[in-house]
Coordinates of C-alpha atoms in Angstrom, one line a residue:
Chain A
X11 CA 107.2 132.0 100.1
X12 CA 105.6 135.1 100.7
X13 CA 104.4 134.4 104.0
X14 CA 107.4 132.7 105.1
X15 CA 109.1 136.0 104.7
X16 CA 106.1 137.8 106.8
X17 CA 106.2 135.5 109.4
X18 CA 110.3 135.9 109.6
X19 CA 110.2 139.5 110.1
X20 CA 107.2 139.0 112.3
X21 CA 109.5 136.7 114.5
X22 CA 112.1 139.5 114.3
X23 CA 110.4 141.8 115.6
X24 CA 109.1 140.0 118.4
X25 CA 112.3 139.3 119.2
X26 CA 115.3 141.5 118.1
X27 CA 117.9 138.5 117.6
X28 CA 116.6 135.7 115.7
X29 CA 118.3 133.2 113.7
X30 CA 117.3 133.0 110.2
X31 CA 115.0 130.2 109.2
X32 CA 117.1 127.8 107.1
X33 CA 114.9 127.4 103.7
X34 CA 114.5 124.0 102.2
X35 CA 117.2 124.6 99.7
X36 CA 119.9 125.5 102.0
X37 CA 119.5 122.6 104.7
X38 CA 123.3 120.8 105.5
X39 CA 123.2 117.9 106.2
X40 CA 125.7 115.3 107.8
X41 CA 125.5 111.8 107.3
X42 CA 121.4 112.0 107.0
X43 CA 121.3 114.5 110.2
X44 CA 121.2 117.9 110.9
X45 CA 122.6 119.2 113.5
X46 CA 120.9 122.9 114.3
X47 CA 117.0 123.9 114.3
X48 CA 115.6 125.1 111.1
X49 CA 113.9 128.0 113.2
X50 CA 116.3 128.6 115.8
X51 CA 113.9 127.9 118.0
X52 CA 112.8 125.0 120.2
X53 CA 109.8 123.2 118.8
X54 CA 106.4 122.3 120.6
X55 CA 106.2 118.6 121.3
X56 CA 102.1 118.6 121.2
X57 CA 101.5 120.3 118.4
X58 CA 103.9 117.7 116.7
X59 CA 102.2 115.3 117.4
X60 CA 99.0 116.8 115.8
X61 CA 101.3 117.0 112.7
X62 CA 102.2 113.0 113.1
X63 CA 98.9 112.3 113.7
X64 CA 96.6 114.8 111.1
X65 CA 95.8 113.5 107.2
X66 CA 96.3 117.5 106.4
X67 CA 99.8 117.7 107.9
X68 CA 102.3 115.2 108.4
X69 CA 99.9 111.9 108.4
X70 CA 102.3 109.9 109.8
X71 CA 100.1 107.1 111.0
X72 CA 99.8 106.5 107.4
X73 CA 102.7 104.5 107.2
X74 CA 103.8 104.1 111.2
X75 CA 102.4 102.9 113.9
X76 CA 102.5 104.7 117.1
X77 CA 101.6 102.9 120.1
X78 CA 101.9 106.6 122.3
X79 CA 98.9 107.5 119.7
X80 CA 96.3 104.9 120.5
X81 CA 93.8 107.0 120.8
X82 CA 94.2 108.0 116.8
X83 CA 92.5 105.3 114.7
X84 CA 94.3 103.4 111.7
X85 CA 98.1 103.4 111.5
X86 CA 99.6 101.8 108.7
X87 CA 102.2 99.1 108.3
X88 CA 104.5 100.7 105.7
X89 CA 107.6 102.0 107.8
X90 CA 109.0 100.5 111.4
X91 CA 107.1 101.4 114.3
X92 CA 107.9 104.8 116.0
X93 CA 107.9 103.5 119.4
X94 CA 111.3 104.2 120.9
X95 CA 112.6 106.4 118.2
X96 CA 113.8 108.7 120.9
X97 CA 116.3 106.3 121.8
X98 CA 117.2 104.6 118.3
X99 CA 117.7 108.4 117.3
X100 CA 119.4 111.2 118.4
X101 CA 117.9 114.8 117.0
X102 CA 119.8 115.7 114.9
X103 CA 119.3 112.1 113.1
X104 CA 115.5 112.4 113.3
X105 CA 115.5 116.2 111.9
X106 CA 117.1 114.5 109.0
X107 CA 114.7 111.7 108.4
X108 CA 111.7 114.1 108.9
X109 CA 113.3 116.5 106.2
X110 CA 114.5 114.1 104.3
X111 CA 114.6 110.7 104.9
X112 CA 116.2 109.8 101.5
X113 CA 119.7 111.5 102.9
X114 CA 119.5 108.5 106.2
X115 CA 117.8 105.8 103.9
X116 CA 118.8 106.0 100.3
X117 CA 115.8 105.4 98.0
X118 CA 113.8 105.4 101.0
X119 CA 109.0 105.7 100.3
X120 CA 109.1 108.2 103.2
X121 CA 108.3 111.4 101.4
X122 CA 110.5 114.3 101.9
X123 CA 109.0 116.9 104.2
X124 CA 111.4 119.7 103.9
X125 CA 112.3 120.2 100.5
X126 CA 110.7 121.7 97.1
X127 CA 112.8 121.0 94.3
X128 CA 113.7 117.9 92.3
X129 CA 110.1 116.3 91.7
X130 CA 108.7 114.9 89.1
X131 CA 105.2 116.2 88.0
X132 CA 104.4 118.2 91.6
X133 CA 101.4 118.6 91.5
X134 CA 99.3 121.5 93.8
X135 CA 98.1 119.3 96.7
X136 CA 95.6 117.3 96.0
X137 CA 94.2 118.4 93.1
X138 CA 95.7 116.3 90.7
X139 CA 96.6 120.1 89.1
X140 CA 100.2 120.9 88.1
X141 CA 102.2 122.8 91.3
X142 CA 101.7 126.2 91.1
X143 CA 103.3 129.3 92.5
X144 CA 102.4 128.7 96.1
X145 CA 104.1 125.2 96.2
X146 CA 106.2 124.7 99.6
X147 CA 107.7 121.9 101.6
X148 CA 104.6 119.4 102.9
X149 CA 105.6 121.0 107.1
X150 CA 107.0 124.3 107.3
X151 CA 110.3 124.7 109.5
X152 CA 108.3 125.3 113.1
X153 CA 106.3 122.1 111.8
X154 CA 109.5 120.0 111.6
X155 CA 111.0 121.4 114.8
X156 CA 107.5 120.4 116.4
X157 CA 107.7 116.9 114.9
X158 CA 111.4 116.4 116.3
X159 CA 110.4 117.8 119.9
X160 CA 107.8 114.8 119.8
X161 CA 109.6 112.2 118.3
X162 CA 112.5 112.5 121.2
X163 CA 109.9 112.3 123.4
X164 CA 109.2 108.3 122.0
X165 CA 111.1 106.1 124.8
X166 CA 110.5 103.0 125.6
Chain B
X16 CA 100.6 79.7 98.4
X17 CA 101.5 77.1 100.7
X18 CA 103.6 79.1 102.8
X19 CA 100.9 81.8 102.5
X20 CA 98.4 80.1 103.9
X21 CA 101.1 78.5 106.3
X22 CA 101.8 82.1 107.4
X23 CA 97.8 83.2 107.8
X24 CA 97.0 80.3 109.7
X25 CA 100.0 81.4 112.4
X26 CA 98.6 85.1 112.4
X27 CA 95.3 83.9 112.4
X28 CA 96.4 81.9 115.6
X29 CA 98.0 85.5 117.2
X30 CA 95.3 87.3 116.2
X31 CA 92.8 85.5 118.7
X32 CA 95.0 85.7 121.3
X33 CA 95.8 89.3 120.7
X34 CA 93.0 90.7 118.2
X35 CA 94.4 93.0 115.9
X36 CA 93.2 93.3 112.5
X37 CA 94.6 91.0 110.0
X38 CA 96.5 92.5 106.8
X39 CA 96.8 89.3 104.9
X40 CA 95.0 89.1 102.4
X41 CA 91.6 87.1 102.9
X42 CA 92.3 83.0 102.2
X43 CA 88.7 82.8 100.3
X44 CA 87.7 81.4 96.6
X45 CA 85.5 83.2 94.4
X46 CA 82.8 80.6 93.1
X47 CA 80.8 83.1 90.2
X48 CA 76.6 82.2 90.7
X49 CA 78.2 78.8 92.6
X50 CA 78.8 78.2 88.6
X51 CA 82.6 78.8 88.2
X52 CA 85.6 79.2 90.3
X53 CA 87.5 82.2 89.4
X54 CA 91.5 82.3 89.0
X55 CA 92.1 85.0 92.1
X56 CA 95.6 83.6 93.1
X57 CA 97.9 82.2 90.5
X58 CA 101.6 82.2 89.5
X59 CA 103.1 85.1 87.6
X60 CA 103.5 85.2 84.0
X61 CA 106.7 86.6 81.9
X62 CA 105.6 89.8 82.0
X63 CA 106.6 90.2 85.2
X64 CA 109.7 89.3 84.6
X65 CA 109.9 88.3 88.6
X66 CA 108.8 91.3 90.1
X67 CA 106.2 89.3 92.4
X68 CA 106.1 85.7 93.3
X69 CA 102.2 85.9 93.0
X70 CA 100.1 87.0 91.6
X71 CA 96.5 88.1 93.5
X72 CA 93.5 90.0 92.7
X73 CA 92.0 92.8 94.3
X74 CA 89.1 90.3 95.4
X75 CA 91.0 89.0 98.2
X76 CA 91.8 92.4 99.8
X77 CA 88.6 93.4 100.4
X78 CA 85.9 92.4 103.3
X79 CA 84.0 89.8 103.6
X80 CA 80.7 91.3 102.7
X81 CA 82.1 93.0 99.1
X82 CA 83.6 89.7 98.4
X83 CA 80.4 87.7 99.0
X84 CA 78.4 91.1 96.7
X85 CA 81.0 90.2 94.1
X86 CA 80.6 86.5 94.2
X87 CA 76.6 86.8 93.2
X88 CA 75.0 88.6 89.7
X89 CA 72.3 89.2 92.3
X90 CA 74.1 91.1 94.8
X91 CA 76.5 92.6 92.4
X92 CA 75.3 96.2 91.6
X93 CA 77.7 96.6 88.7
X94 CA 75.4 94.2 86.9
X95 CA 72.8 96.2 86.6
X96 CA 74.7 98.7 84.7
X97 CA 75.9 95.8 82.5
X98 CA 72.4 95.1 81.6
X99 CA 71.6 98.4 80.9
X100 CA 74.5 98.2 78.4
X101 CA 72.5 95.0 76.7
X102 CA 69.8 97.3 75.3
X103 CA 72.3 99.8 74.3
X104 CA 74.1 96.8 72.2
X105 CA 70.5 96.3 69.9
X106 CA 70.1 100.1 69.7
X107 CA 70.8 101.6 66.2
X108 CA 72.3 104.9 66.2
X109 CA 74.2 106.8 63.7
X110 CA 74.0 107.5 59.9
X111 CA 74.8 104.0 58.7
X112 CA 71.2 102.4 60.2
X113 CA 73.6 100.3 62.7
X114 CA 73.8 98.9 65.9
X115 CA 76.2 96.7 67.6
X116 CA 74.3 93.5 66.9
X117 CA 73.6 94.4 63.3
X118 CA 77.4 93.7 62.8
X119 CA 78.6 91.2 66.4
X120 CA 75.3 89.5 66.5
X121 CA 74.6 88.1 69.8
X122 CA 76.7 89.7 72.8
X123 CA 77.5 86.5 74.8
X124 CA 78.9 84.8 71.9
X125 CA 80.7 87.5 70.0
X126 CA 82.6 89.2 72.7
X127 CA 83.2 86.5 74.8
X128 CA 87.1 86.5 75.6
X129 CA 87.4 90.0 73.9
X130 CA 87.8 91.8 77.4
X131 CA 90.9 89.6 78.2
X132 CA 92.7 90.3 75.4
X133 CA 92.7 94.3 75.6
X134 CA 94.1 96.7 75.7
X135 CA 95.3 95.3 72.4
X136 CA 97.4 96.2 69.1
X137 CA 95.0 97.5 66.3
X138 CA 97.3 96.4 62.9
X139 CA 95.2 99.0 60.5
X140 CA 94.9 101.9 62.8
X141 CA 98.7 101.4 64.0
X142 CA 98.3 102.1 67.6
X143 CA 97.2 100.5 71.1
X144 CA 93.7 100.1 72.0
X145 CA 91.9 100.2 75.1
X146 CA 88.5 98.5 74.9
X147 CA 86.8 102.3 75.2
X148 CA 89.1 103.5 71.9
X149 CA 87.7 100.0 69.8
X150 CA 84.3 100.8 70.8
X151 CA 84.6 104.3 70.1
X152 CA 86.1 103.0 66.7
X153 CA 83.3 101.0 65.8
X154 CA 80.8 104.2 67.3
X155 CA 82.7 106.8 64.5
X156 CA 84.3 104.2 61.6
X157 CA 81.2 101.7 61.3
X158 CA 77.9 103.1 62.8
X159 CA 78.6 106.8 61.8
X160 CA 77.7 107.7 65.2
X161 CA 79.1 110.3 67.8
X162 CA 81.9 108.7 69.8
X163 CA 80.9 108.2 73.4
X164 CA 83.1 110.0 76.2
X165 CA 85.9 108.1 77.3
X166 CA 84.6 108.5 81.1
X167 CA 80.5 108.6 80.2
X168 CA 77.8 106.4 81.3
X169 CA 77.1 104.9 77.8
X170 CA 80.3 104.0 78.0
X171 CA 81.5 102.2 81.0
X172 CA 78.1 100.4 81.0
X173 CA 79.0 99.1 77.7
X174 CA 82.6 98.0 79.0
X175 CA 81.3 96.5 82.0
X176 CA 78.9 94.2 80.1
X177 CA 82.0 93.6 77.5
X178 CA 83.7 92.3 80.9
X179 CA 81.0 90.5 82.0
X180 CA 81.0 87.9 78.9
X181 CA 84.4 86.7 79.6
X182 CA 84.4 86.3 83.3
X183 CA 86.3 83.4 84.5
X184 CA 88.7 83.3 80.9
X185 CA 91.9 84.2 81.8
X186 CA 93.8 88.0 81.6
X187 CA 95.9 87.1 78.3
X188 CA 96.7 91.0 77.0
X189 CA 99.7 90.5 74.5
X190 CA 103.4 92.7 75.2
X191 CA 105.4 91.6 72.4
X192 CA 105.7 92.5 69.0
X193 CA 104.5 95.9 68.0
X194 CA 102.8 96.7 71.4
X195 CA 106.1 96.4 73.1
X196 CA 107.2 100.6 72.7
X197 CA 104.0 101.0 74.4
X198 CA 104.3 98.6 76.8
X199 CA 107.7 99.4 77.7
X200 CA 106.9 103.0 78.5
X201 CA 104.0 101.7 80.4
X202 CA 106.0 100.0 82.9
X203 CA 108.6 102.9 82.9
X204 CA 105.1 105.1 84.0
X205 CA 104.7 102.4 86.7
X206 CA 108.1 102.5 88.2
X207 CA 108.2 106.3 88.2
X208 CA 108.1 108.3 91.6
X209 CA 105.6 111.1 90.9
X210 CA 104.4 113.9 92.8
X211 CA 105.5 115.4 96.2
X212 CA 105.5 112.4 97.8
X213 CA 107.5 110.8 95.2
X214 CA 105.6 107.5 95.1
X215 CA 105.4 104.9 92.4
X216 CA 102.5 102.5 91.4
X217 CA 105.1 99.9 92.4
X218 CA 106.2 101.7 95.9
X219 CA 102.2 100.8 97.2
X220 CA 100.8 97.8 95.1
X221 CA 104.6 95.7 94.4
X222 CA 106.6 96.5 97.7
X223 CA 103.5 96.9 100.4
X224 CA 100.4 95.1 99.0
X225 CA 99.1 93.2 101.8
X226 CA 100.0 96.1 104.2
X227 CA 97.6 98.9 105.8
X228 CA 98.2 102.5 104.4
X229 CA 95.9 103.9 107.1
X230 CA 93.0 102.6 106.6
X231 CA 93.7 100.8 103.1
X232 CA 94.6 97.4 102.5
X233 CA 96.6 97.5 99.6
X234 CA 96.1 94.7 96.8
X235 CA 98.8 94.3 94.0
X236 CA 96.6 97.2 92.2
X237 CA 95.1 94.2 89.3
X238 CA 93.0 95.3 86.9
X239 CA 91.1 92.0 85.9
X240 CA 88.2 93.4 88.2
X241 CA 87.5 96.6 86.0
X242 CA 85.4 98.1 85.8
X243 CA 84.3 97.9 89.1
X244 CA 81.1 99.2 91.1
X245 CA 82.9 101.1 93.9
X246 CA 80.6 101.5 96.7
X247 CA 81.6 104.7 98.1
X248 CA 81.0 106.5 95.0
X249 CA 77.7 104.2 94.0
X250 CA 79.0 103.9 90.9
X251 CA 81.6 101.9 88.1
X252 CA 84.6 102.8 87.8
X253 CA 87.3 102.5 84.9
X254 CA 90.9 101.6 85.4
X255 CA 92.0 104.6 84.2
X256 CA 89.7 106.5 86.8
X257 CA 91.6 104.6 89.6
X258 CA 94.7 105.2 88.0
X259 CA 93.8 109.4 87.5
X260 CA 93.1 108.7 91.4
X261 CA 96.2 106.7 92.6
X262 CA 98.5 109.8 91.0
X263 CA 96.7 112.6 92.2
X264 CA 97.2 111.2 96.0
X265 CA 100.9 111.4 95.2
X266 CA 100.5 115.2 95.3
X267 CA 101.4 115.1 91.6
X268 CA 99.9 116.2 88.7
X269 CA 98.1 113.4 87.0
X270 CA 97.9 112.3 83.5
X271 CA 94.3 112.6 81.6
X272 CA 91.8 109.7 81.0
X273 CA 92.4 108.0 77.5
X274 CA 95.6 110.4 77.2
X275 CA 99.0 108.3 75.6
X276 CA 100.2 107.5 79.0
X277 CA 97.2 106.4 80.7
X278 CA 96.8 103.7 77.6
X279 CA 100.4 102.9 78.0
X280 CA 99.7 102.5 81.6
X281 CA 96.9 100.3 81.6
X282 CA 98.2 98.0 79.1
X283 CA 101.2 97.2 81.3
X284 CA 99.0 97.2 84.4
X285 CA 97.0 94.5 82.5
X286 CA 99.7 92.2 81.6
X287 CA 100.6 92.4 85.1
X288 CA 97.5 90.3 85.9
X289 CA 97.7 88.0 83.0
X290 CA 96.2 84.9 84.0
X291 CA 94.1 85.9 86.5
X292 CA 90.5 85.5 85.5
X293 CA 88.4 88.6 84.4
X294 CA 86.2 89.4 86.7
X295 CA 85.0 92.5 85.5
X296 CA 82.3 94.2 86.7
X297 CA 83.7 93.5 90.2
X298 CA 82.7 95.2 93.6
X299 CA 85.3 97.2 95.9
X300 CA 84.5 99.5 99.0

């Protein structure tokens, strides 16, 4: 939280008229989507797919496979494949799945990577300890931009 | 089954043509010592109450090798922990001059089938037990001795050689009468999201078993196997380890070993596998 609001008047200086970064709690969305950049900015379609692809960040291949990401071992078999996403989706849909897929798929096992309330025994990462006072969405708002930028990218 | 097999034999046909790794789980049957055939695949019983259409231990999940480790006393490391567990058994300890034997006698006789009946209702003390609380029971009420740690060597040696006794006699843990309450909240535990990722027991080992979750094939999550000798950590493992385990990689904050809801947990978990054979001290990776 702290750093968030660093790194927000960091960006502000850097450049005079930023939008806000939306917070988790204050994301619209419309029928599953959302329609404007957490960050106001437009996000970095390599470094997404690190997210997608790293057990740290996003660990994607977890549960998709990816043929584009071949060259990362062991994708799981959980959720569809994400090849042609880009044109199954437009971005606004897939900023709402990323953020929170429940809001597009009801009930859905894809974890929520944009919001922080509403859980039931959080714990503090991996620890197996109760969440504690530096518990944040699992991808910040540039990490969810990033993702987007990548998954438009997936044609077939 | 049929139609399982059916189904591996087709993928088995696509997967020489196009080689990728097979998700099923392995069509294989476990043959104890070449002595008995184990129960790995059978129909589910009421306490299901329809929630799979089979029922499938954690054997057939794993590779070849662990499976063939599993399948001979030999091979099987968790044996040796068992055994270890047999001197324990004629040891007296405590102030009352007692060991196990002085009142169970001979191991192979007196516990057989005891494994596959717990965790179980306990009419005097009024509660659930897991086989570590009974044994713990008998440690404090009848030898005068200190109670072993739920999660110690002593222990789990001594659960794994209880298990060993009734391999091949079928998972028959009772959920009626007074163990329903904690049954009940048992299976409300297993359907319950937890953590950050909001992910039940059921989410992985009812919806997806069968699929990779990265590198994991996930089996229906059985506990007729426990405790097993997991080889990564060279050591056995409890069911309510793997349970602390399974919660903590929902980014949640887990429940403690031997705490109410772990007990609960594991006595639903059980019934889940009820007739599958007990195969306890198994082998995973």
């Amino acid at each position: 939280m702290k750093r968030t609001i660093i790194a927000l008047s960091l960006a502000g200086m850097a450049t005079s008229v930023t939008a806000a970064e939306i917070a988790p709690g204050d994301v619209a969305f419309e029928d599953g989507a959302i329609t404007v950049s957490l960050t106001g900015q437009p996000g970095d379609p390599a470094r997404g797919r690190e997210v997608l692809g790293s057990r740290s960040l996003g660990n994607c291949v977890a549960c998709h496979a990816n043929s584009e990401m071949a060259d990362i071992p062991f994708h799981g078999e959980i959720g569809p494949m994400l090849d042609g996403t880009g044109d199954r989706w437009t971005e606004a849909e897939l900023r709402g799945i990323v953020a929170n897929a429940k809001e597009m798929f009801p009930g859905s096992m894809m974890p929520s990577f944009y919001r922080v309330d509403g859980y039931t025994r959080p714990g503090n990462a991996f620890t197996g300890k109760a969440a504690d006072e530096t518990f944040g969405p699992l991808l910040t708002a540039q990490q969810i931009e990033d993702v987007v930028a990548y998954l438009v990218t997936l044609k077939d | 089954m049929t139609r399982t097999k059916m189904l591996a034999a087709l993928f088995g046909a696509t997967a020489m043509m196009t080689g990728p790794a097979l998700a099923e789980p392995a069509e294989d049957t476990l043959n104890l010592n070449d002595e008995i055939e184990l129960v790995t695949w059978t129909e589910p019983s009421e306490a299901l109450d329809g929630a799979l259409t089979e029922v499938i231990s954690g054997w057939h999940f794993r590779g070849d090798e662990t499976r063939a480790m599993q399948a001979d006393d030999f091979d099987n490391p968790g044996m040796m922990f068992a055994d270890q567990a047999r001197e324990t058994w004629d040891m007296v300890d405590g102030a009352a001059g007692k060991s196990c034997a002085s009142c169970h006698g001979d191991v192979d006789e007196s516990m057989k089938g005891v494994r596959a009946v717990y965790p179980k209702w306990n009419e005097t003390a009024g509660e659930v037990r897991t086989l570590e609380m009974q044994v713990n029971a008998c440690r404090t009420e009848q030898m005068q001795a200190e109670p072993w740690k739920y999660t110690g060597e002593d222990m789990i040696n001594m659960t794994a050689l209880i298990s060993a006794v009734s391999r091949g006699m079928p998972m028959n843990v009772a959920i009626d009468g007074p163990a329903r309450e904690t049954w009940e909240k048992g299976k409300d535990i297993y359907y319950t999201r937890f953590g950050q990722l909001e992910l039940s027991c059921a989410n992985c080992h009812e919806d997806n078993y069968g699929r990779m979750i990265r590198a994991d094939h996930l089996s229906q999550g059985q506990i007729n196997g426990f405790p097993t000798y997991r080889l990564k950590d060279a050591k056995l493992v409890a069911a309510q380890h793997r349970f602390r385990g399974c919660i903590r990689d929902t980014r949640a904050e887990t429940f403690a070993v031997g705490s109410p809801e772990f007990i609960a947990l594991e006595l639903y978990v059980a019934s889940r596998g009820n007739g599958l054979s007990v195969e306890g001290p198994s082998v995973r990776n």
